[in-house]
Amino acid sequence: MAAKILVVDDDSNVQRLLQYTLKQEGYDVVVASDGAEGFRLWGAEAPDLILLDVMLPKLDGYQVATKIRTEEGSASHVPIIMLTAEREVEQKVRGLRAGADDYLIKPFHPAELLARIKSLLARFAPKESLLARPPLGRILAFYGAKGGVGTTTIAINTAIALHRELGRKVALVDGNLQFGDHRVFLDLGLDRKSIVDVVTAPSIDADLIKQVMVKHDSGIDLLLAPPSPETAELVRPEHLPFIAEQLSLLYDYTLIDIDKRLDDVNLGVFEAADAVFVVMTADLSCLKNVRLILETMEHLGYPAEKVQLVLNRSNAFTGINVKNAEGALKRTIEHQVVNEYRGAISALNSGAPFMFTKADSALGASLLLFARAIDKPVVAETAPAKATPIRAR
């Protein structure tokens, strides 16, 4: 499989020339025009190597390199070649200290660039085996302790964060069969296919499910709820677990957003899921429901680590702090998502999830931490033509 190279440069002429040169050599090329987009694409595209200009809008090349090295830790290492017009030794040293593996001064000859790329790709070849790993295939259920706690918001934005920020292949299933909101929250019309098109087919298999999945602009794939409440009865309890199993063969993560009923459909989802995230807020009625849910999960024989609590709007004033909530539940709340109600509501009403349009907000940063916490244990498990000089603008 062709190595993927991320080019981060705001000069369109340099972008075109680099794309042409690299594609002629058979490389897969992804382009970013500013530092923030370059950092995002590093997480979403998992490139084998990065060509990183120093002078960039939003974040300069030094900041991008530093952020990448901080985020990737010791488990992996993407080679970075800095591109700059500066010839001063101090600039080169600064780039190397930021985490660059090599440094090229513009103008440089494409032959020299290609030689350095091949050298670095050979040097860090073990990373290719990591990127070639099979899908992770985890099934995650998102269950609200009561209505209005933000379960659907968290499920949608977690799916987008896992894909766009962490580079995972993600399917999102709207399991609120009667009154699913994914069509509204993601600005999708009633004419899109839904789970009804799967369960009413003569036979269900992976190929059929792939045809029914709806691609969102954020890059995630969706299996939508029925377009009307009465058609929800067509989905039997055995359908969702089977569909989730098929999706787990195609995606790194399958997220299923379900409503608060403890019926046969949702119990089937719980059984199929690798983890159940119970979304809650810090108020008395919600804490009462969470206690009942935890007791039910225990009676069903699920291991304690399968059920994880997500405190949404964690910094909102309710008169009950996190410590008091944990005391009432007699267990730790594993995850917290901050309160930014206006931003969340605005995103929902506009049909543009905040992790897609405002990932750099406080709410986006909090949600990304949650997504990283979900992904972290899995990362630990899987880790082991005529040449024209490229000139400075």
PDB file of C-alpha atoms in Angstrom, residues 34-305:
ATOM      1  CA  ASP A  34      -2.598  26.028   7.827  1.00  0.00           C
ATOM      2  CA  GLY A  35      -1.071  24.621  10.990  1.00  0.00           C
ATOM      3  CA  ALA A  36      -4.343  23.868  12.769  1.00  0.00           C
ATOM      4  CA  GLU A  37      -5.653  21.902   9.789  1.00  0.00           C
ATOM      5  CA  GLY A  38      -2.311  20.109   9.501  1.00  0.00           C
ATOM      6  CA  PHE A  39      -2.490  19.016  13.133  1.00  0.00           C
ATOM      7  CA  ARG A  40      -6.073  17.828  12.685  1.00  0.00           C
ATOM      8  CA  LEU A  41      -5.241  15.846   9.548  1.00  0.00           C
ATOM      9  CA  TRP A  42      -2.319  14.201  11.344  1.00  0.00           C
ATOM     10  CA  GLY A  43      -4.864  12.731  13.773  1.00  0.00           C
ATOM     11  CA  ALA A  44      -7.535  11.942  11.182  1.00  0.00           C
ATOM     12  CA  GLU A  45      -5.402  10.638   8.293  1.00  0.00           C
ATOM     13  CA  ALA A  46      -2.505   8.944  10.172  1.00  0.00           C
ATOM     14  CA  PRO A  47       0.126   9.858   7.524  1.00  0.00           C
ATOM     15  CA  ASP A  48       3.381   7.957   7.175  1.00  0.00           C
ATOM     16  CA  LEU A  49       5.362  11.219   6.874  1.00  0.00           C
ATOM     17  CA  ILE A  50       4.739  14.974   7.140  1.00  0.00           C
ATOM     18  CA  LEU A  51       6.245  17.784   5.050  1.00  0.00           C
ATOM     19  CA  LEU A  52       5.783  20.793   7.316  1.00  0.00           C
ATOM     20  CA  ASP A  53       6.352  24.419   6.332  1.00  0.00           C
ATOM     21  CA  VAL A  54       7.575  26.691   9.139  1.00  0.00           C
ATOM     22  CA  MET A  55       5.640  29.874   8.328  1.00  0.00           C
ATOM     23  CA  LEU A  56       1.968  28.920   8.586  1.00  0.00           C
ATOM     24  CA  PRO A  57      -1.234  30.692   9.660  1.00  0.00           C
ATOM     25  CA  LYS A  58      -3.008  29.732  12.915  1.00  0.00           C
ATOM     26  CA  LEU A  59      -0.179  27.487  14.171  1.00  0.00           C
ATOM     27  CA  ASP A  60       3.383  27.729  12.865  1.00  0.00           C
ATOM     28  CA  GLY A  61       5.397  24.650  11.969  1.00  0.00           C
ATOM     29  CA  TYR A  62       7.237  24.569  15.294  1.00  0.00           C
ATOM     30  CA  GLN A  63       3.951  24.563  17.209  1.00  0.00           C
ATOM     31  CA  VAL A  64       2.501  21.827  15.021  1.00  0.00           C
ATOM     32  CA  ALA A  65       5.557  19.603  15.450  1.00  0.00           C
ATOM     33  CA  THR A  66       5.556  20.145  19.208  1.00  0.00           C
ATOM     34  CA  LYS A  67       1.841  19.308  19.505  1.00  0.00           C
ATOM     35  CA  ILE A  68       2.252  16.135  17.440  1.00  0.00           C
ATOM     36  CA  ARG A  69       5.200  14.912  19.502  1.00  0.00           C
ATOM     37  CA  THR A  70       3.311  15.660  22.725  1.00  0.00           C
ATOM     38  CA  GLU A  71       0.175  13.840  21.599  1.00  0.00           C
ATOM     39  CA  GLU A  72       1.760  10.738  20.063  1.00  0.00           C
ATOM     40  CA  GLY A  73       3.962   9.993  23.095  1.00  0.00           C
ATOM     41  CA  SER A  74       6.387   7.086  22.867  1.00  0.00           C
ATOM     42  CA  ALA A  75       4.009   4.567  21.265  1.00  0.00           C
ATOM     43  CA  SER A  76       4.503   5.868  17.716  1.00  0.00           C
ATOM     44  CA  HIS A  77       6.556   8.358  15.702  1.00  0.00           C
ATOM     45  CA  VAL A  78       5.606  10.012  12.429  1.00  0.00           C
ATOM     46  CA  PRO A  79       8.663  11.394  10.544  1.00  0.00           C
ATOM     47  CA  ILE A  80       8.562  15.167  10.006  1.00  0.00           C
ATOM     48  CA  ILE A  81      10.583  17.116   7.442  1.00  0.00           C
ATOM     49  CA  MET A  82      10.579  20.880   8.058  1.00  0.00           C
ATOM     50  CA  LEU A  83      10.481  23.172   5.012  1.00  0.00           C
ATOM     51  CA  THR A  84      11.697  26.753   5.326  1.00  0.00           C
ATOM     52  CA  ALA A  85      13.369  29.635   3.522  1.00  0.00           C
ATOM     53  CA  GLU A  86      15.463  30.445   6.620  1.00  0.00           C
ATOM     54  CA  ARG A  87      19.133  29.468   6.451  1.00  0.00           C
ATOM     55  CA  GLU A  88      20.049  30.410  10.003  1.00  0.00           C
ATOM     56  CA  VAL A  89      21.405  27.576  12.155  1.00  0.00           C
ATOM     57  CA  GLU A  90      19.196  28.732  15.050  1.00  0.00           C
ATOM     58  CA  GLN A  91      16.072  28.092  12.971  1.00  0.00           C
ATOM     59  CA  LYS A  92      17.229  24.592  12.113  1.00  0.00           C
ATOM     60  CA  VAL A  93      18.016  23.835  15.752  1.00  0.00           C
ATOM     61  CA  ARG A  94      14.617  25.176  16.805  1.00  0.00           C
ATOM     62  CA  GLY A  95      12.901  22.868  14.312  1.00  0.00           C
ATOM     63  CA  LEU A  96      14.826  19.808  15.496  1.00  0.00           C
ATOM     64  CA  ARG A  97      14.043  20.649  19.102  1.00  0.00           C
ATOM     65  CA  ALA A  98      10.357  20.896  18.206  1.00  0.00           C
ATOM     66  CA  GLY A  99      10.512  17.313  16.962  1.00  0.00           C
ATOM     67  CA  ALA A 100      11.475  17.496  13.270  1.00  0.00           C
ATOM     68  CA  ASP A 101      13.538  14.593  11.943  1.00  0.00           C
ATOM     69  CA  ASP A 102      15.001  16.477   8.992  1.00  0.00           C
ATOM     70  CA  TYR A 103      15.178  19.994   7.578  1.00  0.00           C
ATOM     71  CA  LEU A 104      15.122  21.280   3.991  1.00  0.00           C
ATOM     72  CA  ILE A 105      15.821  24.860   2.957  1.00  0.00           C
ATOM     73  CA  LYS A 106      13.914  26.306  -0.013  1.00  0.00           C
ATOM     74  CA  PRO A 107      14.697  26.159  -2.877  1.00  0.00           C
ATOM     75  CA  PHE A 108      15.481  22.451  -2.865  1.00  0.00           C
ATOM     76  CA  HIS A 109      15.664  19.899  -5.650  1.00  0.00           C
ATOM     77  CA  PRO A 110      12.836  17.326  -5.812  1.00  0.00           C
ATOM     78  CA  ALA A 111      15.422  14.540  -6.069  1.00  0.00           C
ATOM     79  CA  GLU A 112      16.876  15.570  -2.696  1.00  0.00           C
ATOM     80  CA  LEU A 113      13.406  15.751  -1.159  1.00  0.00           C
ATOM     81  CA  LEU A 114      12.490  12.279  -2.441  1.00  0.00           C
ATOM     82  CA  ALA A 115      15.764  10.825  -1.198  1.00  0.00           C
ATOM     83  CA  ARG A 116      15.148  12.191   2.311  1.00  0.00           C
ATOM     84  CA  ILE A 117      11.555  10.965   2.288  1.00  0.00           C
ATOM     85  CA  LYS A 118      12.603   7.436   1.317  1.00  0.00           C
ATOM     86  CA  SER A 119      15.331   7.440   3.948  1.00  0.00           C
ATOM     87  CA  LEU A 120      12.947   8.454   6.731  1.00  0.00           C
ATOM     88  CA  LEU A 121      10.229   6.026   5.629  1.00  0.00           C
ATOM     89  CA  ALA A 122      12.765   3.196   5.693  1.00  0.00           C
ATOM     90  CA  ARG A 123      14.060   4.317   9.083  1.00  0.00           C
ATOM     91  CA  PHE A 124      10.585   4.306  10.627  1.00  0.00           C
ATOM     92  CA  ALA A 125       9.225   1.330   8.666  1.00  0.00           C
ATOM     93  CA  PRO A 126       7.743  -0.439  11.741  1.00  0.00           C
ATOM     94  CA  LYS A 127       4.992   2.221  11.803  1.00  0.00           C
ATOM     95  CA  GLU A 128       3.591   0.769   8.582  1.00  0.00           C
ATOM     96  CA  SER A 129       2.685  -2.476  10.305  1.00  0.00           C
ATOM     97  CA  LEU A 130       0.776  -0.479  12.945  1.00  0.00           C
ATOM     98  CA  LEU A 131      -1.234   1.362  10.310  1.00  0.00           C
ATOM     99  CA  ALA A 132      -2.006  -1.911   8.519  1.00  0.00           C
ATOM    100  CA  ARG A 133      -3.672  -3.401  11.583  1.00  0.00           C
ATOM    101  CA  PRO A 134      -7.146  -4.904  11.097  1.00  0.00           C
ATOM    102  CA  PRO A 135     -10.210  -2.957  12.260  1.00  0.00           C
ATOM    103  CA  LEU A 136     -10.570  -2.769  16.021  1.00  0.00           C
ATOM    104  CA  GLY A 137     -14.212  -3.785  15.850  1.00  0.00           C
ATOM    105  CA  ARG A 138     -15.397  -2.365  19.188  1.00  0.00           C
ATOM    106  CA  ILE A 139     -19.112  -1.831  19.858  1.00  0.00           C
ATOM    107  CA  LEU A 140     -19.995   1.028  22.231  1.00  0.00           C
ATOM    108  CA  ALA A 141     -23.495   1.718  23.570  1.00  0.00           C
ATOM    109  CA  PHE A 142     -24.533   5.213  24.724  1.00  0.00           C
ATOM    110  CA  TYR A 143     -27.449   5.139  27.146  1.00  0.00           C
ATOM    111  CA  GLY A 144     -29.087   8.127  28.846  1.00  0.00           C
ATOM    112  CA  ALA A 145     -29.975   7.831  32.517  1.00  0.00           C
ATOM    113  CA  LYS A 146     -32.970  10.051  31.687  1.00  0.00           C
ATOM    114  CA  GLY A 147     -34.184  12.221  28.856  1.00  0.00           C
ATOM    115  CA  GLY A 148     -32.421  15.510  28.172  1.00  0.00           C
ATOM    116  CA  VAL A 149     -28.980  14.616  29.580  1.00  0.00           C
ATOM    117  CA  GLY A 150     -27.294  14.995  26.178  1.00  0.00           C
ATOM    118  CA  THR A 151     -26.762  11.355  25.224  1.00  0.00           C
ATOM    119  CA  THR A 152     -27.297  11.903  21.506  1.00  0.00           C
ATOM    120  CA  THR A 153     -25.065  14.981  21.483  1.00  0.00           C
ATOM    121  CA  ILE A 154     -22.254  13.057  23.151  1.00  0.00           C
ATOM    122  CA  ALA A 155     -22.685   9.997  20.913  1.00  0.00           C
ATOM    123  CA  ILE A 156     -22.611  12.038  17.695  1.00  0.00           C
ATOM    124  CA  ASN A 157     -19.651  14.185  18.676  1.00  0.00           C
ATOM    125  CA  THR A 158     -17.693  11.248  20.102  1.00  0.00           C
ATOM    126  CA  ALA A 159     -18.104   9.452  16.778  1.00  0.00           C
ATOM    127  CA  ILE A 160     -16.811  12.510  14.917  1.00  0.00           C
ATOM    128  CA  ALA A 161     -13.895  12.957  17.348  1.00  0.00           C
ATOM    129  CA  LEU A 162     -12.841   9.308  17.010  1.00  0.00           C
ATOM    130  CA  HIS A 163     -12.779   9.705  13.233  1.00  0.00           C
ATOM    131  CA  ARG A 164     -11.559  13.242  12.574  1.00  0.00           C
ATOM    132  CA  GLU A 165      -9.194  13.682  15.519  1.00  0.00           C
ATOM    133  CA  LEU A 166      -8.000  10.109  16.117  1.00  0.00           C
ATOM    134  CA  GLY A 167      -8.191   8.658  12.620  1.00  0.00           C
ATOM    135  CA  ARG A 168     -10.582   5.788  13.376  1.00  0.00           C
ATOM    136  CA  LYS A 169     -13.166   4.354  10.995  1.00  0.00           C
ATOM    137  CA  VAL A 170     -16.506   4.927  12.728  1.00  0.00           C
ATOM    138  CA  ALA A 171     -20.123   3.862  12.299  1.00  0.00           C
ATOM    139  CA  LEU A 172     -22.882   5.578  14.271  1.00  0.00           C
ATOM    140  CA  VAL A 173     -26.243   3.857  14.748  1.00  0.00           C
ATOM    141  CA  ASP A 174     -29.363   5.768  15.818  1.00  0.00           C
ATOM    142  CA  GLY A 175     -30.930   3.159  18.080  1.00  0.00           C
ATOM    143  CA  ASN A 176     -33.701   5.461  19.323  1.00  0.00           C
ATOM    144  CA  LEU A 177     -36.032   3.694  16.948  1.00  0.00           C
ATOM    145  CA  GLN A 178     -39.257   5.654  17.427  1.00  0.00           C
ATOM    146  CA  PHE A 179     -37.947   9.179  17.833  1.00  0.00           C
ATOM    147  CA  GLY A 180     -34.345   9.215  16.603  1.00  0.00           C
ATOM    148  CA  ASP A 181     -32.794  12.676  16.279  1.00  0.00           C
ATOM    149  CA  HIS A 182     -29.724  11.997  14.151  1.00  0.00           C
ATOM    150  CA  ARG A 183     -31.456  13.144  10.964  1.00  0.00           C
ATOM    151  CA  VAL A 184     -32.227  16.510  12.580  1.00  0.00           C
ATOM    152  CA  PHE A 185     -28.963  16.990  14.460  1.00  0.00           C
ATOM    153  CA  LEU A 186     -26.929  16.132  11.349  1.00  0.00           C
ATOM    154  CA  ASP A 187     -29.179  18.002   8.880  1.00  0.00           C
ATOM    155  CA  LEU A 188     -30.206  14.887   6.937  1.00  0.00           C
ATOM    156  CA  GLY A 189     -33.538  14.566   5.162  1.00  0.00           C
ATOM    157  CA  LEU A 190     -36.296  11.957   5.512  1.00  0.00           C
ATOM    158  CA  ASP A 191     -35.399  10.572   2.087  1.00  0.00           C
ATOM    159  CA  ARG A 192     -32.227   8.921   3.401  1.00  0.00           C
ATOM    160  CA  LYS A 193     -32.189   5.166   3.881  1.00  0.00           C
ATOM    161  CA  SER A 194     -32.617   3.760   7.379  1.00  0.00           C
ATOM    162  CA  ILE A 195     -32.453   0.587   9.417  1.00  0.00           C
ATOM    163  CA  VAL A 196     -35.896  -0.274   8.032  1.00  0.00           C
ATOM    164  CA  ASP A 197     -34.260  -0.883   4.644  1.00  0.00           C
ATOM    165  CA  VAL A 198     -32.022  -3.450   6.345  1.00  0.00           C
ATOM    166  CA  VAL A 199     -34.542  -5.351   8.463  1.00  0.00           C
ATOM    167  CA  THR A 200     -37.168  -5.600   5.694  1.00  0.00           C
ATOM    168  CA  ALA A 201     -34.741  -7.152   3.208  1.00  0.00           C
ATOM    169  CA  PRO A 202     -35.031 -10.906   2.478  1.00  0.00           C
ATOM    170  CA  SER A 203     -31.644 -11.470   4.134  1.00  0.00           C
ATOM    171  CA  ILE A 204     -29.244  -9.275   6.086  1.00  0.00           C
ATOM    172  CA  ASP A 205     -25.523  -9.261   5.393  1.00  0.00           C
ATOM    173  CA  ALA A 206     -22.575  -6.855   5.465  1.00  0.00           C
ATOM    174  CA  ASP A 207     -23.005  -5.844   1.801  1.00  0.00           C
ATOM    175  CA  LEU A 208     -26.618  -4.823   2.367  1.00  0.00           C
ATOM    176  CA  ILE A 209     -25.723  -2.817   5.480  1.00  0.00           C
ATOM    177  CA  LYS A 210     -22.945  -0.999   3.607  1.00  0.00           C
ATOM    178  CA  GLN A 211     -25.445   0.062   0.934  1.00  0.00           C
ATOM    179  CA  VAL A 212     -27.795   1.513   3.549  1.00  0.00           C
ATOM    180  CA  MET A 213     -25.150   3.433   5.527  1.00  0.00           C
ATOM    181  CA  VAL A 214     -25.292   7.214   5.016  1.00  0.00           C
ATOM    182  CA  LYS A 215     -22.022   9.151   4.731  1.00  0.00           C
ATOM    183  CA  HIS A 216     -21.895  12.398   6.706  1.00  0.00           C
ATOM    184  CA  ASP A 217     -19.660  15.322   5.687  1.00  0.00           C
ATOM    185  CA  SER A 218     -17.591  14.758   8.834  1.00  0.00           C
ATOM    186  CA  GLY A 219     -16.494  11.366   7.481  1.00  0.00           C
ATOM    187  CA  ILE A 220     -18.489   9.068   9.760  1.00  0.00           C
ATOM    188  CA  ASP A 221     -21.037   6.569   8.410  1.00  0.00           C
ATOM    189  CA  LEU A 222     -24.578   6.505   9.793  1.00  0.00           C
ATOM    190  CA  LEU A 223     -27.312   3.926  10.151  1.00  0.00           C
ATOM    191  CA  LEU A 224     -30.377   6.072  10.688  1.00  0.00           C
ATOM    192  CA  ALA A 225     -33.497   5.354  12.738  1.00  0.00           C
ATOM    193  CA  PRO A 226     -36.812   4.702  10.967  1.00  0.00           C
ATOM    194  CA  PRO A 227     -38.289   7.841   9.384  1.00  0.00           C
ATOM    195  CA  SER A 228     -41.589   7.442  11.273  1.00  0.00           C
ATOM    196  CA  PRO A 229     -42.489   6.038  14.727  1.00  0.00           C
ATOM    197  CA  GLU A 230     -44.839   3.337  13.442  1.00  0.00           C
ATOM    198  CA  THR A 231     -42.098   1.690  11.334  1.00  0.00           C
ATOM    199  CA  ALA A 232     -39.932   1.214  14.435  1.00  0.00           C
ATOM    200  CA  GLU A 233     -41.948  -1.946  15.188  1.00  0.00           C
ATOM    201  CA  LEU A 234     -40.286  -3.591  12.194  1.00  0.00           C
ATOM    202  CA  VAL A 235     -37.001  -3.718  14.141  1.00  0.00           C
ATOM    203  CA  ARG A 236     -37.010  -6.823  16.332  1.00  0.00           C
ATOM    204  CA  PRO A 237     -34.765  -7.304  19.410  1.00  0.00           C
ATOM    205  CA  GLU A 238     -32.384  -9.609  17.540  1.00  0.00           C
ATOM    206  CA  HIS A 239     -31.784  -7.153  14.687  1.00  0.00           C
ATOM    207  CA  LEU A 240     -29.555  -4.531  16.355  1.00  0.00           C
ATOM    208  CA  PRO A 241     -27.071  -7.021  17.909  1.00  0.00           C
ATOM    209  CA  PHE A 242     -26.686  -8.790  14.552  1.00  0.00           C
ATOM    210  CA  ILE A 243     -26.261  -5.505  12.656  1.00  0.00           C
ATOM    211  CA  ALA A 244     -23.719  -4.296  15.250  1.00  0.00           C
ATOM    212  CA  GLU A 245     -21.762  -7.520  14.822  1.00  0.00           C
ATOM    213  CA  GLN A 246     -21.644  -7.038  11.045  1.00  0.00           C
ATOM    214  CA  LEU A 247     -20.558  -3.398  11.450  1.00  0.00           C
ATOM    215  CA  SER A 248     -17.791  -4.428  13.849  1.00  0.00           C
ATOM    216  CA  LEU A 249     -16.194  -6.327  10.954  1.00  0.00           C
ATOM    217  CA  LEU A 250     -16.143  -3.142   8.851  1.00  0.00           C
ATOM    218  CA  TYR A 251     -15.354  -0.364  11.360  1.00  0.00           C
ATOM    219  CA  ASP A 252     -12.923   0.354  14.185  1.00  0.00           C
ATOM    220  CA  TYR A 253     -15.818   1.598  16.307  1.00  0.00           C
ATOM    221  CA  THR A 254     -19.567   1.104  16.105  1.00  0.00           C
ATOM    222  CA  LEU A 255     -21.423   3.560  18.383  1.00  0.00           C
ATOM    223  CA  ILE A 256     -25.077   2.843  19.159  1.00  0.00           C
ATOM    224  CA  ASP A 257     -27.153   5.686  20.610  1.00  0.00           C
ATOM    225  CA  ILE A 258     -30.170   4.192  22.433  1.00  0.00           C
ATOM    226  CA  ASP A 259     -33.057   5.642  24.435  1.00  0.00           C
ATOM    227  CA  LYS A 260     -33.629   5.189  28.154  1.00  0.00           C
ATOM    228  CA  ARG A 261     -36.038   2.234  28.018  1.00  0.00           C
ATOM    229  CA  LEU A 262     -34.812  -1.060  29.451  1.00  0.00           C
ATOM    230  CA  ASP A 263     -36.682  -3.168  26.888  1.00  0.00           C
ATOM    231  CA  ASP A 264     -35.617  -6.234  24.911  1.00  0.00           C
ATOM    232  CA  VAL A 265     -34.140  -4.104  22.116  1.00  0.00           C
ATOM    233  CA  ASN A 266     -31.848  -2.131  24.413  1.00  0.00           C
ATOM    234  CA  LEU A 267     -30.937  -5.168  26.513  1.00  0.00           C
ATOM    235  CA  GLY A 268     -29.821  -6.840  23.296  1.00  0.00           C
ATOM    236  CA  VAL A 269     -27.591  -3.853  22.549  1.00  0.00           C
ATOM    237  CA  PHE A 270     -26.117  -4.013  26.068  1.00  0.00           C
ATOM    238  CA  GLU A 271     -25.303  -7.674  25.532  1.00  0.00           C
ATOM    239  CA  ALA A 272     -23.566  -7.018  22.197  1.00  0.00           C
ATOM    240  CA  ALA A 273     -21.616  -3.959  23.402  1.00  0.00           C
ATOM    241  CA  ASP A 274     -18.021  -4.066  24.593  1.00  0.00           C
ATOM    242  CA  ALA A 275     -18.760  -1.037  26.791  1.00  0.00           C
ATOM    243  CA  VAL A 276     -21.896   0.798  27.905  1.00  0.00           C
ATOM    244  CA  PHE A 277     -21.538   4.540  28.566  1.00  0.00           C
ATOM    245  CA  VAL A 278     -24.306   5.765  30.872  1.00  0.00           C
ATOM    246  CA  VAL A 279     -24.713   9.525  30.311  1.00  0.00           C
ATOM    247  CA  MET A 280     -25.913  11.475  33.347  1.00  0.00           C
ATOM    248  CA  THR A 281     -26.133  14.911  34.934  1.00  0.00           C
ATOM    249  CA  ALA A 282     -25.651  15.834  38.594  1.00  0.00           C
ATOM    250  CA  ASP A 283     -29.246  16.110  39.788  1.00  0.00           C
ATOM    251  CA  LEU A 284     -31.262  13.961  42.180  1.00  0.00           C
ATOM    252  CA  SER A 285     -33.639  12.362  39.699  1.00  0.00           C
ATOM    253  CA  CYS A 286     -30.771  11.408  37.418  1.00  0.00           C
ATOM    254  CA  LEU A 287     -28.702   9.972  40.287  1.00  0.00           C
ATOM    255  CA  LYS A 288     -31.705   7.865  41.314  1.00  0.00           C
ATOM    256  CA  ASN A 289     -31.975   6.486  37.779  1.00  0.00           C
ATOM    257  CA  VAL A 290     -28.252   5.779  37.579  1.00  0.00           C
ATOM    258  CA  ARG A 291     -28.389   3.745  40.787  1.00  0.00           C
ATOM    259  CA  LEU A 292     -31.230   1.664  39.357  1.00  0.00           C
ATOM    260  CA  ILE A 293     -29.356   1.174  36.096  1.00  0.00           C
ATOM    261  CA  LEU A 294     -26.195   0.058  37.890  1.00  0.00           C
ATOM    262  CA  GLU A 295     -28.201  -2.401  39.972  1.00  0.00           C
ATOM    263  CA  THR A 296     -29.852  -3.771  36.828  1.00  0.00           C
ATOM    264  CA  MET A 297     -26.477  -4.189  35.103  1.00  0.00           C
ATOM    265  CA  GLU A 298     -25.156  -6.028  38.149  1.00  0.00           C
ATOM    266  CA  HIS A 299     -28.182  -8.357  38.202  1.00  0.00           C
ATOM    267  CA  LEU A 300     -27.609  -9.083  34.514  1.00  0.00           C
ATOM    268  CA  GLY A 301     -24.107 -10.236  35.400  1.00  0.00           C
ATOM    269  CA  TYR A 302     -22.146  -7.606  33.494  1.00  0.00           C
ATOM    270  CA  PRO A 303     -18.617  -6.958  34.803  1.00  0.00           C
ATOM    271  CA  ALA A 304     -18.252  -3.593  36.542  1.00  0.00           C
ATOM    272  CA  GLU A 305     -15.752  -2.294  33.974  1.00  0.00           C
TER     273      GLU A 305
END
